[in-house]
PDB file of C-alpha atoms in Angstrom:
ATOM      1  CA  MET W   1      97.188  97.003  79.072  1.00 70.00           C
ATOM      2  CA  ASP W   2     100.128  94.766  78.856  1.00 83.00           C
ATOM      3  CA  MET W   3     101.581  93.033  82.571  1.00 89.00           C
ATOM      4  CA  ALA W   4     104.061  95.706  83.057  1.00 90.00           C
ATOM      5  CA  THR W   5     102.083  98.690  82.549  1.00 91.00           C
ATOM      6  CA  ILE W   6      99.613  96.605  85.215  1.00 89.00           C
ATOM      7  CA  ASN W   7     102.576  95.747  87.828  1.00 90.00           C
ATOM      8  CA  ALA W   8     103.826  99.440  87.756  1.00 91.00           C
ATOM      9  CA  ALA W   9     100.454 100.980  88.185  1.00 91.00           C
ATOM     10  CA  LEU W  10      99.975  98.448  91.413  1.00 90.00           C
ATOM     11  CA  GLU W  11     103.580  99.031  92.653  1.00 93.00           C
ATOM     12  CA  ASN W  12     102.429 102.618  92.639  1.00 93.00           C
ATOM     13  CA  VAL W  13      99.264 102.049  94.817  1.00 92.00           C
ATOM     14  CA  ILE W  14     101.166  99.872  97.521  1.00 93.00           C
ATOM     15  CA  GLY W  15     103.934 102.437  97.289  1.00 95.00           C
ATOM     16  CA  ARG W  16     101.715 105.402  98.388  1.00 95.00           C
ATOM     17  CA  VAL W  17     100.127 103.280 101.000  1.00 95.00           C
ATOM     18  CA  GLU W  18     103.688 102.005 102.705  1.00 95.00           C
ATOM     19  CA  ARG W  19     104.717 106.080 102.443  1.00 96.00           C
ATOM     20  CA  ALA W  20     101.478 107.415 103.964  1.00 96.00           C
ATOM     21  CA  GLU W  21     102.848 108.557 107.611  1.00 96.00           C
ATOM     22  CA  VAL W  22      99.399 109.499 108.583  1.00 97.00           C
ATOM     23  CA  LEU W  23      98.345 105.922 109.055  1.00 97.00           C
ATOM     24  CA  ASP W  24     101.218 105.765 111.367  1.00 96.00           C
ATOM     25  CA  ALA W  25      99.904 107.622 115.335  1.00 97.00           C
ATOM     26  CA  PRO W  26      96.586 105.166 114.547  1.00 96.00           C
ATOM     27  CA  ALA W  27      98.532 102.191 113.777  1.00 97.00           C
ATOM     28  CA  ASN W  28     101.040 103.025 116.768  1.00 96.00           C
ATOM     29  CA  ALA W  29      98.453 103.147 119.433  1.00 96.00           C
ATOM     30  CA  VAL W  30      96.889  99.831 118.313  1.00 96.00           C
ATOM     31  CA  ALA W  31     100.516  97.926 118.199  1.00 95.00           C
ATOM     32  CA  ASP W  32     101.095  99.871 121.535  1.00 95.00           C
ATOM     33  CA  ILE W  33      97.947  98.165 123.008  1.00 95.00           C
ATOM     34  CA  VAL W  34      98.442  94.770 121.465  1.00 95.00           C
ATOM     35  CA  GLY W  35     102.215  94.856 123.422  1.00 92.00           C
ATOM     36  CA  LYS W  36     100.744  95.950 126.125  1.00 93.00           C
ATOM     37  CA  TYR W  37      98.880  92.791 126.968  1.00 93.00           C
ATOM     38  CA  LEU W  38     100.076  90.316 124.687  1.00 93.00           C
ATOM     39  CA  LYS W  39     103.623  89.181 126.176  1.00 92.00           C
ATOM     40  CA  PRO W  40     106.048  87.130 125.060  1.00 92.00           C
ATOM     41  CA  GLY W  41     104.751  83.333 125.962  1.00 94.00           C
ATOM     42  CA  LEU W  42     102.512  80.808 125.709  1.00 95.00           C
ATOM     43  CA  ILE W  43      99.633  82.957 124.297  1.00 96.00           C
ATOM     44  CA  LYS W  44     101.769  84.597 122.069  1.00 96.00           C
ATOM     45  CA  ASP W  45     103.630  81.596 121.086  1.00 96.00           C
ATOM     46  CA  VAL W  46     100.234  79.640 119.789  1.00 96.00           C
ATOM     47  CA  LEU W  47      98.848  83.117 117.920  1.00 96.00           C
ATOM     48  CA  SER W  48     102.475  83.198 116.247  1.00 96.00           C
ATOM     49  CA  GLY W  49     102.630  79.637 114.959  1.00 95.00           C
ATOM     50  CA  THR W  50     105.694  79.223 116.907  1.00 95.00           C
ATOM     51  CA  GLY W  51     105.059  75.028 117.679  1.00 91.00           C
ATOM     52  CA  THR W  52     104.616  74.581 114.028  1.00 92.00           C
ATOM     53  CA  GLY W  53     107.593  76.229 112.684  1.00 91.00           C
ATOM     54  CA  HIS W  54     105.435  78.727 110.944  1.00 93.00           C
ATOM     55  CA  PRO W  55     103.135  81.622 111.096  1.00 95.00           C
ATOM     56  CA  ALA W  56      99.928  80.739 112.044  1.00 95.00           C
ATOM     57  CA  HIS W  57      98.121  83.734 110.374  1.00 96.00           C
ATOM     58  CA  PRO W  58      98.567  82.226 106.908  1.00 93.00           C
ATOM     59  CA  ILE W  59      96.922  78.752 107.181  1.00 93.00           C
ATOM     60  CA  LEU W  60      94.187  79.968 109.627  1.00 96.00           C
ATOM     61  CA  ILE W  61      93.050  82.022 106.433  1.00 96.00           C
ATOM     62  CA  LEU W  62      91.931  79.612 104.736  1.00 95.00           C
ATOM     63  CA  LEU W  63      88.990  78.773 106.349  1.00 96.00           C
ATOM     64  CA  PRO W  64      87.454  81.966 106.659  1.00 97.00           C
ATOM     65  CA  LEU W  65      88.291  82.770 102.978  1.00 96.00           C
ATOM     66  CA  GLY W  66      87.296  79.619 101.700  1.00 96.00           C
ATOM     67  CA  SER W  67      84.002  79.334 103.543  1.00 97.00           C
ATOM     68  CA  TRP W  68      83.266  82.723 102.093  1.00 97.00           C
ATOM     69  CA  ALA W  69      84.168  82.558  98.643  1.00 96.00           C
ATOM     70  CA  SER W  70      81.954  79.065  98.607  1.00 96.00           C
ATOM     71  CA  ALA W  71      79.364  80.654  99.635  1.00 95.00           C
ATOM     72  CA  PHE W  72      79.810  83.362  97.169  1.00 94.00           C
ATOM     73  CA  PHE W  73      80.137  81.093  94.341  1.00 94.00           C
ATOM     74  CA  LEU W  74      76.668  79.261  95.311  1.00 94.00           C
ATOM     75  CA  ASP W  75      75.123  82.570  95.228  1.00 91.00           C
ATOM     76  CA  LEU W  76      76.217  82.509  91.735  1.00 89.00           C
ATOM     77  CA  VAL W  77      74.735  79.136  90.987  1.00 86.00           C
ATOM     78  CA  GLY W  78      71.868  78.387  92.963  1.00 72.00           C
ATOM     79  CA  SER W  79      70.015  81.819  93.355  1.00 60.00           C
ATOM     80  CA  LYS W  80      66.449  80.580  93.351  1.00 68.00           C
ATOM     81  CA  ASP W  81      67.185  77.349  95.126  1.00 75.00           C
ATOM     82  CA  GLU W  82      66.523  76.878  98.413  1.00 81.00           C
ATOM     83  CA  GLY W  83      68.840  74.453  99.500  1.00 84.00           C
ATOM     84  CA  THR W  84      72.185  75.965  98.209  1.00 87.00           C
ATOM     85  CA  ALA W  85      70.686  79.687 100.041  1.00 88.00           C
ATOM     86  CA  VAL W  86      70.876  77.638 103.508  1.00 91.00           C
ATOM     87  CA  ALA W  87      74.082  76.443 102.568  1.00 93.00           C
ATOM     88  CA  ALA W  88      75.361  79.299 101.553  1.00 94.00           C
ATOM     89  CA  ARG W  89      74.325  81.112 104.806  1.00 94.00           C
ATOM     90  CA  ARG W  90      75.735  78.616 106.734  1.00 96.00           C
ATOM     91  CA  LEU W  91      78.986  78.951 104.921  1.00 96.00           C
ATOM     92  CA  ILE W  92      79.026  82.217 105.904  1.00 97.00           C
ATOM     93  CA  VAL W  93      78.569  82.227 109.314  1.00 97.00           C
ATOM     94  CA  ILE W  94      81.216  79.633 109.649  1.00 97.00           C
ATOM     95  CA  GLY W  95      83.584  82.176 107.778  1.00 97.00           C
ATOM     96  CA  ASN W  96      82.794  84.960 110.477  1.00 97.00           C
ATOM     97  CA  LEU W  97      83.614  82.887 113.149  1.00 97.00           C
ATOM     98  CA  ALA W  98      86.507  81.885 112.047  1.00 97.00           C
ATOM     99  CA  ALA W  99      87.543  85.261 111.336  1.00 97.00           C
ATOM    100  CA  LEU W 100      88.011  86.325 114.921  1.00 96.00           C
ATOM    101  CA  PRO W 101      90.787  83.539 116.112  1.00 96.00           C
ATOM    102  CA  THR W 102      92.398  84.384 112.704  1.00 97.00           C
ATOM    103  CA  ALA W 103      92.165  87.989 112.683  1.00 96.00           C
ATOM    104  CA  LEU W 104      93.706  87.439 116.697  1.00 97.00           C
ATOM    105  CA  THR W 105      96.692  85.680 115.162  1.00 97.00           C
ATOM    106  CA  GLY W 106      96.985  88.517 112.601  1.00 96.00           C
ATOM    107  CA  LEU W 107      97.019  90.947 114.878  1.00 96.00           C
ATOM    108  CA  SER W 108     100.042  89.522 117.058  1.00 96.00           C
ATOM    109  CA  ASP W 109     102.205  89.281 113.886  1.00 96.00           C
ATOM    110  CA  TRP W 110     101.609  92.682 112.820  1.00 96.00           C
ATOM    111  CA  ALA W 111     102.012  94.526 116.467  1.00 95.00           C
ATOM    112  CA  ASP W 112     105.888  92.975 115.659  1.00 95.00           C
ATOM    113  CA  THR W 113     106.146  95.502 112.443  1.00 95.00           C
ATOM    114  CA  GLN W 114     107.350  98.874 112.072  1.00 94.00           C
ATOM    115  CA  GLY W 115     106.959 101.505 109.512  1.00 95.00           C
ATOM    116  CA  ALA W 116     105.954 101.050 106.128  1.00 96.00           C
ATOM    117  CA  GLU W 117     105.176  97.494 106.906  1.00 96.00           C
ATOM    118  CA  ARG W 118     102.662  98.210 109.650  1.00 97.00           C
ATOM    119  CA  ARG W 119     101.295 101.046 107.543  1.00 97.00           C
ATOM    120  CA  VAL W 120     100.054  98.741 105.207  1.00 97.00           C
ATOM    121  CA  GLY W 121      98.907  95.974 107.787  1.00 97.00           C
ATOM    122  CA  LEU W 122      96.992  98.358 109.103  1.00 97.00           C
ATOM    123  CA  VAL W 123      94.968  98.891 106.102  1.00 97.00           C
ATOM    124  CA  HIS W 124      94.814  95.252 105.572  1.00 97.00           C
ATOM    125  CA  ALA W 125      93.331  94.824 108.442  1.00 97.00           C
ATOM    126  CA  GLY W 126      90.805  97.480 108.664  1.00 97.00           C
ATOM    127  CA  LEU W 127      89.488  95.633 104.946  1.00 97.00           C
ATOM    128  CA  ASN W 128      89.468  92.672 107.129  1.00 97.00           C
ATOM    129  CA  VAL W 129      87.218  94.370 109.451  1.00 97.00           C
ATOM    130  CA  THR W 130      84.949  95.702 107.091  1.00 98.00           C
ATOM    131  CA  ALA W 131      84.506  92.654 104.975  1.00 97.00           C
ATOM    132  CA  LEU W 132      83.728  91.009 108.721  1.00 97.00           C
ATOM    133  CA  GLY W 133      80.798  93.525 108.728  1.00 97.00           C
ATOM    134  CA  LEU W 134      79.623  93.175 105.251  1.00 98.00           C
ATOM    135  CA  PHE W 135      79.222  89.107 105.629  1.00 98.00           C
ATOM    136  CA  THR W 136      78.031  89.604 109.145  1.00 97.00           C
ATOM    137  CA  ALA W 137      75.411  91.642 107.524  1.00 97.00           C
ATOM    138  CA  SER W 138      74.903  89.264 104.636  1.00 97.00           C
ATOM    139  CA  ALA W 139      74.032  86.447 107.198  1.00 96.00           C
ATOM    140  CA  VAL W 140      71.382  88.551 109.166  1.00 96.00           C
ATOM    141  CA  ALA W 141      69.402  89.754 106.425  1.00 95.00           C
ATOM    142  CA  ARG W 142      69.174  85.687 105.249  1.00 93.00           C
ATOM    143  CA  GLN W 143      68.360  85.295 108.477  1.00 92.00           C
ATOM    144  CA  THR W 144      65.479  87.743 107.748  1.00 90.00           C
ATOM    145  CA  HIS W 145      64.733  86.544 104.497  1.00 85.00           C
ATOM    146  CA  ALA W 146      66.097  89.481 102.445  1.00 88.00           C
ATOM    147  CA  ARG W 147      68.296  87.586 100.647  1.00 86.00           C
ATOM    148  CA  GLY W 148      68.686  89.992  97.863  1.00 90.00           C
ATOM    149  CA  LEU W 149      70.954  91.940 100.469  1.00 94.00           C
ATOM    150  CA  GLY W 150      72.175  89.187 102.045  1.00 93.00           C
ATOM    151  CA  VAL W 151      73.770  88.364  98.358  1.00 94.00           C
ATOM    152  CA  LEU W 152      75.084  92.070  97.696  1.00 96.00           C
ATOM    153  CA  THR W 153      76.932  92.591 101.261  1.00 97.00           C
ATOM    154  CA  ALA W 154      78.663  89.314 100.681  1.00 96.00           C
ATOM    155  CA  ALA W 155      79.686  90.363  96.914  1.00 96.00           C
ATOM    156  CA  LEU W 156      81.080  92.856  98.888  1.00 97.00           C
ATOM    157  CA  GLY W 157      82.807  91.677 101.115  1.00 97.00           C
ATOM    158  CA  MET W 158      84.701  89.363  99.053  1.00 97.00           C
ATOM    159  CA  GLY W 159      85.510  92.334  96.925  1.00 97.00           C
ATOM    160  CA  LEU W 160      87.072  93.710 100.002  1.00 97.00           C
ATOM    161  CA  VAL W 161      88.934  90.804 101.028  1.00 97.00           C
ATOM    162  CA  SER W 162      90.224  89.882  97.605  1.00 96.00           C
ATOM    163  CA  VAL W 163      91.760  93.332  97.999  1.00 96.00           C
ATOM    164  CA  SER W 164      93.586  92.666 101.194  1.00 96.00           C
ATOM    165  CA  GLY W 165      94.519  89.339 100.465  1.00 95.00           C
ATOM    166  CA  TRP W 166      96.686  91.172  97.765  1.00 95.00           C
ATOM    167  CA  LEU W 167      97.966  93.269 100.451  1.00 96.00           C
ATOM    168  CA  GLY W 168      98.759  90.467 102.795  1.00 96.00           C
ATOM    169  CA  GLY W 169     100.488  88.458  99.991  1.00 95.00           C
ATOM    170  CA  HIS W 170     102.775  92.151  99.705  1.00 95.00           C
ATOM    171  CA  LEU W 171     103.689  91.959 102.830  1.00 96.00           C
ATOM    172  CA  ALA W 172     104.440  88.151 102.931  1.00 94.00           C
ATOM    173  CA  TYR W 173     106.215  88.112  99.355  1.00 93.00           C
ATOM    174  CA  ALA W 174     107.605  91.162  98.832  1.00 93.00           C
ATOM    175  CA  ARG W 175     108.452  92.543 102.620  1.00 93.00           C
ATOM    176  CA  GLY W 176     109.279  88.834 103.986  1.00 92.00           C
ATOM    177  CA  VAL W 177     106.666  90.130 107.397  1.00 94.00           C
ATOM    178  CA  GLY W 178     106.625  86.371 108.412  1.00 91.00           C
ATOM    179  CA  THR W 179     109.593  84.930 106.760  1.00 92.00           C
ATOM    180  CA  ASP W 180     112.713  83.948 107.528  1.00 93.00           C
ATOM    181  CA  THR W 181     115.086  86.566 107.518  1.00 92.00           C
ATOM    182  CA  THR W 182     118.219  84.757 107.595  1.00 91.00           C
ATOM    183  CA  ALA W 183     116.798  82.602 104.753  1.00 88.00           C
ATOM    184  CA  PHE W 184     118.882  83.664 102.169  1.00 87.00           C
ATOM    185  CA  GLU W 185     122.394  84.535 103.956  1.00 88.00           C
ATOM    186  CA  VAL W 186     125.429  82.744 102.679  1.00 87.00           C
ATOM    187  CA  ALA W 187     127.906  81.758 104.444  1.00 87.00           C
ATOM    188  CA  PRO W 188     131.597  80.058 103.881  1.00 88.00           C
ATOM    189  CA  SER W 189     130.988  75.787 103.968  1.00 87.00           C
ATOM    190  CA  ASN W 190     134.725  76.252 104.634  1.00 93.00           C
ATOM    191  CA  TRP W 191     135.984  76.951 108.571  1.00 96.00           C
ATOM    192  CA  THR W 192     136.550  80.801 108.940  1.00 96.00           C
ATOM    193  CA  ASP W 193     138.451  82.820 111.608  1.00 96.00           C
ATOM    194  CA  VAL W 194     136.022  85.452 113.476  1.00 96.00           C
ATOM    195  CA  ALA W 195     138.025  85.863 116.435  1.00 96.00           C
ATOM    196  CA  ALA W 196     140.860  85.242 118.918  1.00 97.00           C
ATOM    197  CA  VAL W 197     139.549  83.153 122.017  1.00 96.00           C
ATOM    198  CA  ASP W 198     140.748  85.528 124.472  1.00 95.00           C
ATOM    199  CA  ASP W 199     138.249  88.257 123.275  1.00 96.00           C
ATOM    200  CA  VAL W 200     134.960  85.703 123.728  1.00 96.00           C
ATOM    201  CA  THR W 201     133.196  85.595 127.026  1.00 95.00           C
ATOM    202  CA  ASP W 202     130.109  85.262 128.459  1.00 94.00           C
ATOM    203  CA  LYS W 203     128.960  88.651 127.014  1.00 96.00           C
ATOM    204  CA  PRO W 204     127.660  87.728 123.395  1.00 96.00           C
ATOM    205  CA  MET W 205     129.777  89.415 120.367  1.00 97.00           C
ATOM    206  CA  ARG W 206     129.130  90.037 116.869  1.00 97.00           C
ATOM    207  CA  VAL W 207     131.815  88.566 114.283  1.00 97.00           C
ATOM    208  CA  ASP W 208     131.421  88.134 110.436  1.00 96.00           C
ATOM    209  CA  ALA W 209     131.951  85.039 108.686  1.00 95.00           C
ATOM    210  CA  GLY W 210     132.555  85.922 105.132  1.00 92.00           C
ATOM    211  CA  GLY W 211     130.055  88.557 104.934  1.00 91.00           C
ATOM    212  CA  VAL W 212     127.218  87.171 107.484  1.00 94.00           C
ATOM    213  CA  ALA W 213     126.858  88.574 110.953  1.00 96.00           C
ATOM    214  CA  VAL W 214     127.194  85.792 113.315  1.00 97.00           C
ATOM    215  CA  LEU W 215     126.303  85.850 117.480  1.00 97.00           C
ATOM    216  CA  LEU W 216     129.671  84.128 119.414  1.00 97.00           C
ATOM    217  CA  VAL W 217     129.668  83.694 123.150  1.00 97.00           C
ATOM    218  CA  ARG W 218     130.938  81.448 125.835  1.00 96.00           C
ATOM    219  CA  HIS W 219     128.472  79.696 127.769  1.00 95.00           C
ATOM    220  CA  ALA W 220     128.785  77.249 130.397  1.00 92.00           C
ATOM    221  CA  GLY W 221     132.627  77.281 128.733  1.00 91.00           C
ATOM    222  CA  GLU W 222     131.676  76.382 125.805  1.00 95.00           C
ATOM    223  CA  LEU W 223     132.149  78.307 122.421  1.00 97.00           C
ATOM    224  CA  ARG W 224     128.613  78.639 120.961  1.00 97.00           C
ATOM    225  CA  ALA W 225     127.494  80.421 117.361  1.00 97.00           C
ATOM    226  CA  MET W 226     124.744  81.355 115.599  1.00 96.00           C
ATOM    227  CA  SER W 227     123.245  83.869 113.098  1.00 96.00           C
ATOM    228  CA  ASP W 228     123.219  87.428 114.594  1.00 97.00           C
ATOM    229  CA  ARG W 229     120.369  88.216 112.628  1.00 96.00           C
ATOM    230  CA  CYS W 230     116.729  87.332 114.640  1.00 97.00           C
ATOM    231  CA  THR W 231     114.675  84.639 112.262  1.00 96.00           C
ATOM    232  CA  HIS W 232     111.467  86.833 113.466  1.00 96.00           C
ATOM    233  CA  ARG W 233     112.142  90.343 112.429  1.00 94.00           C
ATOM    234  CA  GLY W 234     115.739  90.480 112.073  1.00 94.00           C
ATOM    235  CA  GLY W 235     116.838  92.168 116.012  1.00 96.00           C
ATOM    236  CA  PRO W 236     120.363  91.878 116.388  1.00 97.00           C
ATOM    237  CA  LEU W 237     120.721  88.738 119.082  1.00 97.00           C
ATOM    238  CA  HIS W 238     124.031  89.700 120.584  1.00 97.00           C
ATOM    239  CA  GLU W 239     122.639  93.010 121.570  1.00 97.00           C
ATOM    240  CA  GLY W 240     119.853  90.436 123.533  1.00 97.00           C
ATOM    241  CA  THR W 241     121.018  88.747 126.800  1.00 96.00           C
ATOM    242  CA  ILE W 242     122.030  85.389 128.276  1.00 96.00           C
ATOM    243  CA  GLU W 243     119.494  83.166 129.999  1.00 92.00           C
ATOM    244  CA  ASP W 244     118.948  79.468 131.232  1.00 93.00           C
ATOM    245  CA  GLY W 245     121.032  78.609 127.876  1.00 95.00           C
ATOM    246  CA  CYS W 246     119.434  80.675 125.825  1.00 97.00           C
ATOM    247  CA  VAL W 247     119.669  84.075 124.075  1.00 97.00           C
ATOM    248  CA  GLU W 248     116.761  86.606 124.353  1.00 97.00           C
ATOM    249  CA  CYS W 249     116.355  88.938 121.156  1.00 97.00           C
ATOM    250  CA  PRO W 250     116.062  92.270 122.579  1.00 96.00           C
ATOM    251  CA  TRP W 251     113.244  93.440 119.961  1.00 96.00           C
ATOM    252  CA  HIS W 252     110.560  90.920 120.352  1.00 95.00           C
ATOM    253  CA  GLY W 253     111.778  88.566 123.132  1.00 95.00           C
ATOM    254  CA  SER W 254     111.891  85.457 120.997  1.00 97.00           C
ATOM    255  CA  ARG W 255     114.930  82.639 123.000  1.00 97.00           C
ATOM    256  CA  PHE W 256     116.719  80.674 121.605  1.00 98.00           C
ATOM    257  CA  ARG W 257     119.166  77.759 122.583  1.00 97.00           C
ATOM    258  CA  LEU W 258     122.404  78.259 122.072  1.00 96.00           C
ATOM    259  CA  THR W 259     123.444  74.476 121.504  1.00 95.00           C
ATOM    260  CA  ASP W 260     121.855  74.373 118.291  1.00 94.00           C
ATOM    261  CA  GLY W 261     119.516  77.278 117.857  1.00 95.00           C
ATOM    262  CA  GLN W 262     116.118  75.875 118.140  1.00 96.00           C
ATOM    263  CA  ILE W 263     113.143  78.216 119.935  1.00 97.00           C
ATOM    264  CA  ALA W 264     112.528  78.371 123.465  1.00 96.00           C
ATOM    265  CA  ARG W 265     109.875  80.952 123.197  1.00 96.00           C
ATOM    266  CA  GLY W 266     108.698  82.657 120.317  1.00 95.00           C
ATOM    267  CA  PRO W 267     107.160  84.722 118.884  1.00 96.00           C
ATOM    268  CA  ALA W 268     109.909  83.364 116.364  1.00 97.00           C
ATOM    269  CA  THR W 269     108.661  80.137 114.017  1.00 96.00           C
ATOM    270  CA  ARG W 270     111.956  79.414 112.650  1.00 95.00           C
ATOM    271  CA  PRO W 271     114.983  78.491 114.868  1.00 96.00           C
ATOM    272  CA  GLN W 272     118.562  80.316 114.131  1.00 95.00           C
ATOM    273  CA  ARG W 273     120.746  78.689 111.790  1.00 93.00           C
ATOM    274  CA  ALA W 274     123.935  77.217 114.318  1.00 94.00           C
ATOM    275  CA  PHE W 275     127.601  77.077 114.035  1.00 96.00           C
ATOM    276  CA  GLU W 276     129.954  74.636 114.310  1.00 95.00           C
ATOM    277  CA  VAL W 277     133.371  76.064 116.799  1.00 96.00           C
ATOM    278  CA  ARG W 278     136.706  75.221 117.109  1.00 96.00           C
ATOM    279  CA  THR W 279     140.130  77.070 118.263  1.00 96.00           C
ATOM    280  CA  LEU W 280     143.154  77.091 116.364  1.00 95.00           C
ATOM    281  CA  ASP W 281     146.100  78.444 117.463  1.00 95.00           C
ATOM    282  CA  GLY W 282     144.605  80.754 119.502  1.00 95.00           C
ATOM    283  CA  ARG W 283     141.482  82.184 117.103  1.00 97.00           C
ATOM    284  CA  VAL W 284     138.058  81.405 116.845  1.00 97.00           C
ATOM    285  CA  GLU W 285     136.771  79.197 113.363  1.00 97.00           C
ATOM    286  CA  VAL W 286     132.758  78.569 112.450  1.00 97.00           C
ATOM    287  CA  ARG W 287     131.445  77.642 109.252  1.00 95.00           C
ATOM    288  CA  PRO W 288     127.919  77.176 109.275  1.00 91.00           C
ATOM    289  CA  ALA W 289     126.294  73.236 109.761  1.00 83.00           C
ATOM    290  CA  PRO W 290     124.901  71.679 106.645  1.00 79.00           C
ATOM    291  CA  ASP W 291     121.801  73.156 105.031  1.00 75.00           C
ATOM    292  CA  PRO W 292     119.789  71.608 102.102  1.00 68.00           C
ATOM    293  CA  GLY W 293     118.085  74.403 100.788  1.00 68.00           C
ATOM    294  CA  SER W 294     118.958  75.394  97.221  1.00 64.00           C
ATOM    295  CA  LEU W 295     118.168  78.953  97.189  1.00 67.00           C
ATOM    296  CA  ARG W 296     120.487  80.097 100.099  1.00 63.00           C
ATOM    297  CA  THR W 297     123.452  77.155  99.489  1.00 61.00           C
ATOM    298  CA  GLU W 298     123.268  78.276  95.235  1.00 62.00           C
ATOM    299  CA  PRO W 299     123.401  81.779  95.234  1.00 55.00           C
ATOM    300  CA  VAL W 300     124.262  83.561  92.115  1.00 56.00           C
ATOM    301  CA  THR W 301     127.424  86.092  92.008  1.00 52.00           C
ATOM    302  CA  ALA W 302     126.896  89.805  90.128  1.00 53.00           C
ATOM    303  CA  GLY W 303     127.993  88.011  86.985  1.00 52.00           C
ATOM    304  CA  GLY W 304     125.195  85.730  87.268  1.00 50.00           C
ATOM    305  CA  GLU W 305     127.681  82.347  87.651  1.00 52.00           C
ATOM    306  CA  ALA W 306     126.983  80.155  90.501  1.00 46.00           C
ATOM    307  CA  PHE W 307     129.125  79.833  92.927  1.00 44.00           C
TER     308      PHE W 307
END
């Protein structure tokens, strides 16, 4: 079986999950509960990883997954050794404990998704919860000297988290959940005319800068501009509100400073790309601040040539 066949089969599987509308009712019910009790603010920021510049969930995954995987390999190589058996049990307990905060960060991120991503995330979470149950059973079995059962349940749990990890990878790398939604926006590097000076007020407006949506607003007598697409989940910032020198995303409540696009409140983990602004002959012109990222600054055209 070649790689193309394997890839096609996996895409068929994930496609079925993404289109499974039967998952919407339970997924939306859980997301509503999370949204009710987990509002934008300090706790949400911590769970999102706002202060670190990247989502917290992928970082925390390393501890439970690493602990469980280490225990699994110890089971494979040291089935008769008592010291190895004790070490494996302790690793599983550590993984179980670390899974709880990891799950909270994932739950926070997942509640801000919709549609296909929310469906896949629900299955991802269900597999993880089942795996945690198996690893908990494994720890109990090992403590009561039923080591064979402990090894079996740990192996089953490892299989489930492996599948779950593949689903998590699909969400992050194929669907972009947790990535900066403006990462591949490419605005002209030169000054671009976007609006008449008199049209810009203290109410945010959306303008076009060479195909890139830009929020433009007059605040405290100054013209401010930044990418209009929220880095968190792509919300339209021009539909948000201005408060304390920040624009608040209408979708999930992230706030960004108008002066430089930096995050004032999550759940966003990446700042908005700021644009320089100037006026010329009654018109407003903008250009993006310098960005060293090669994927964004060196895109290719439809003909395959670099700009």
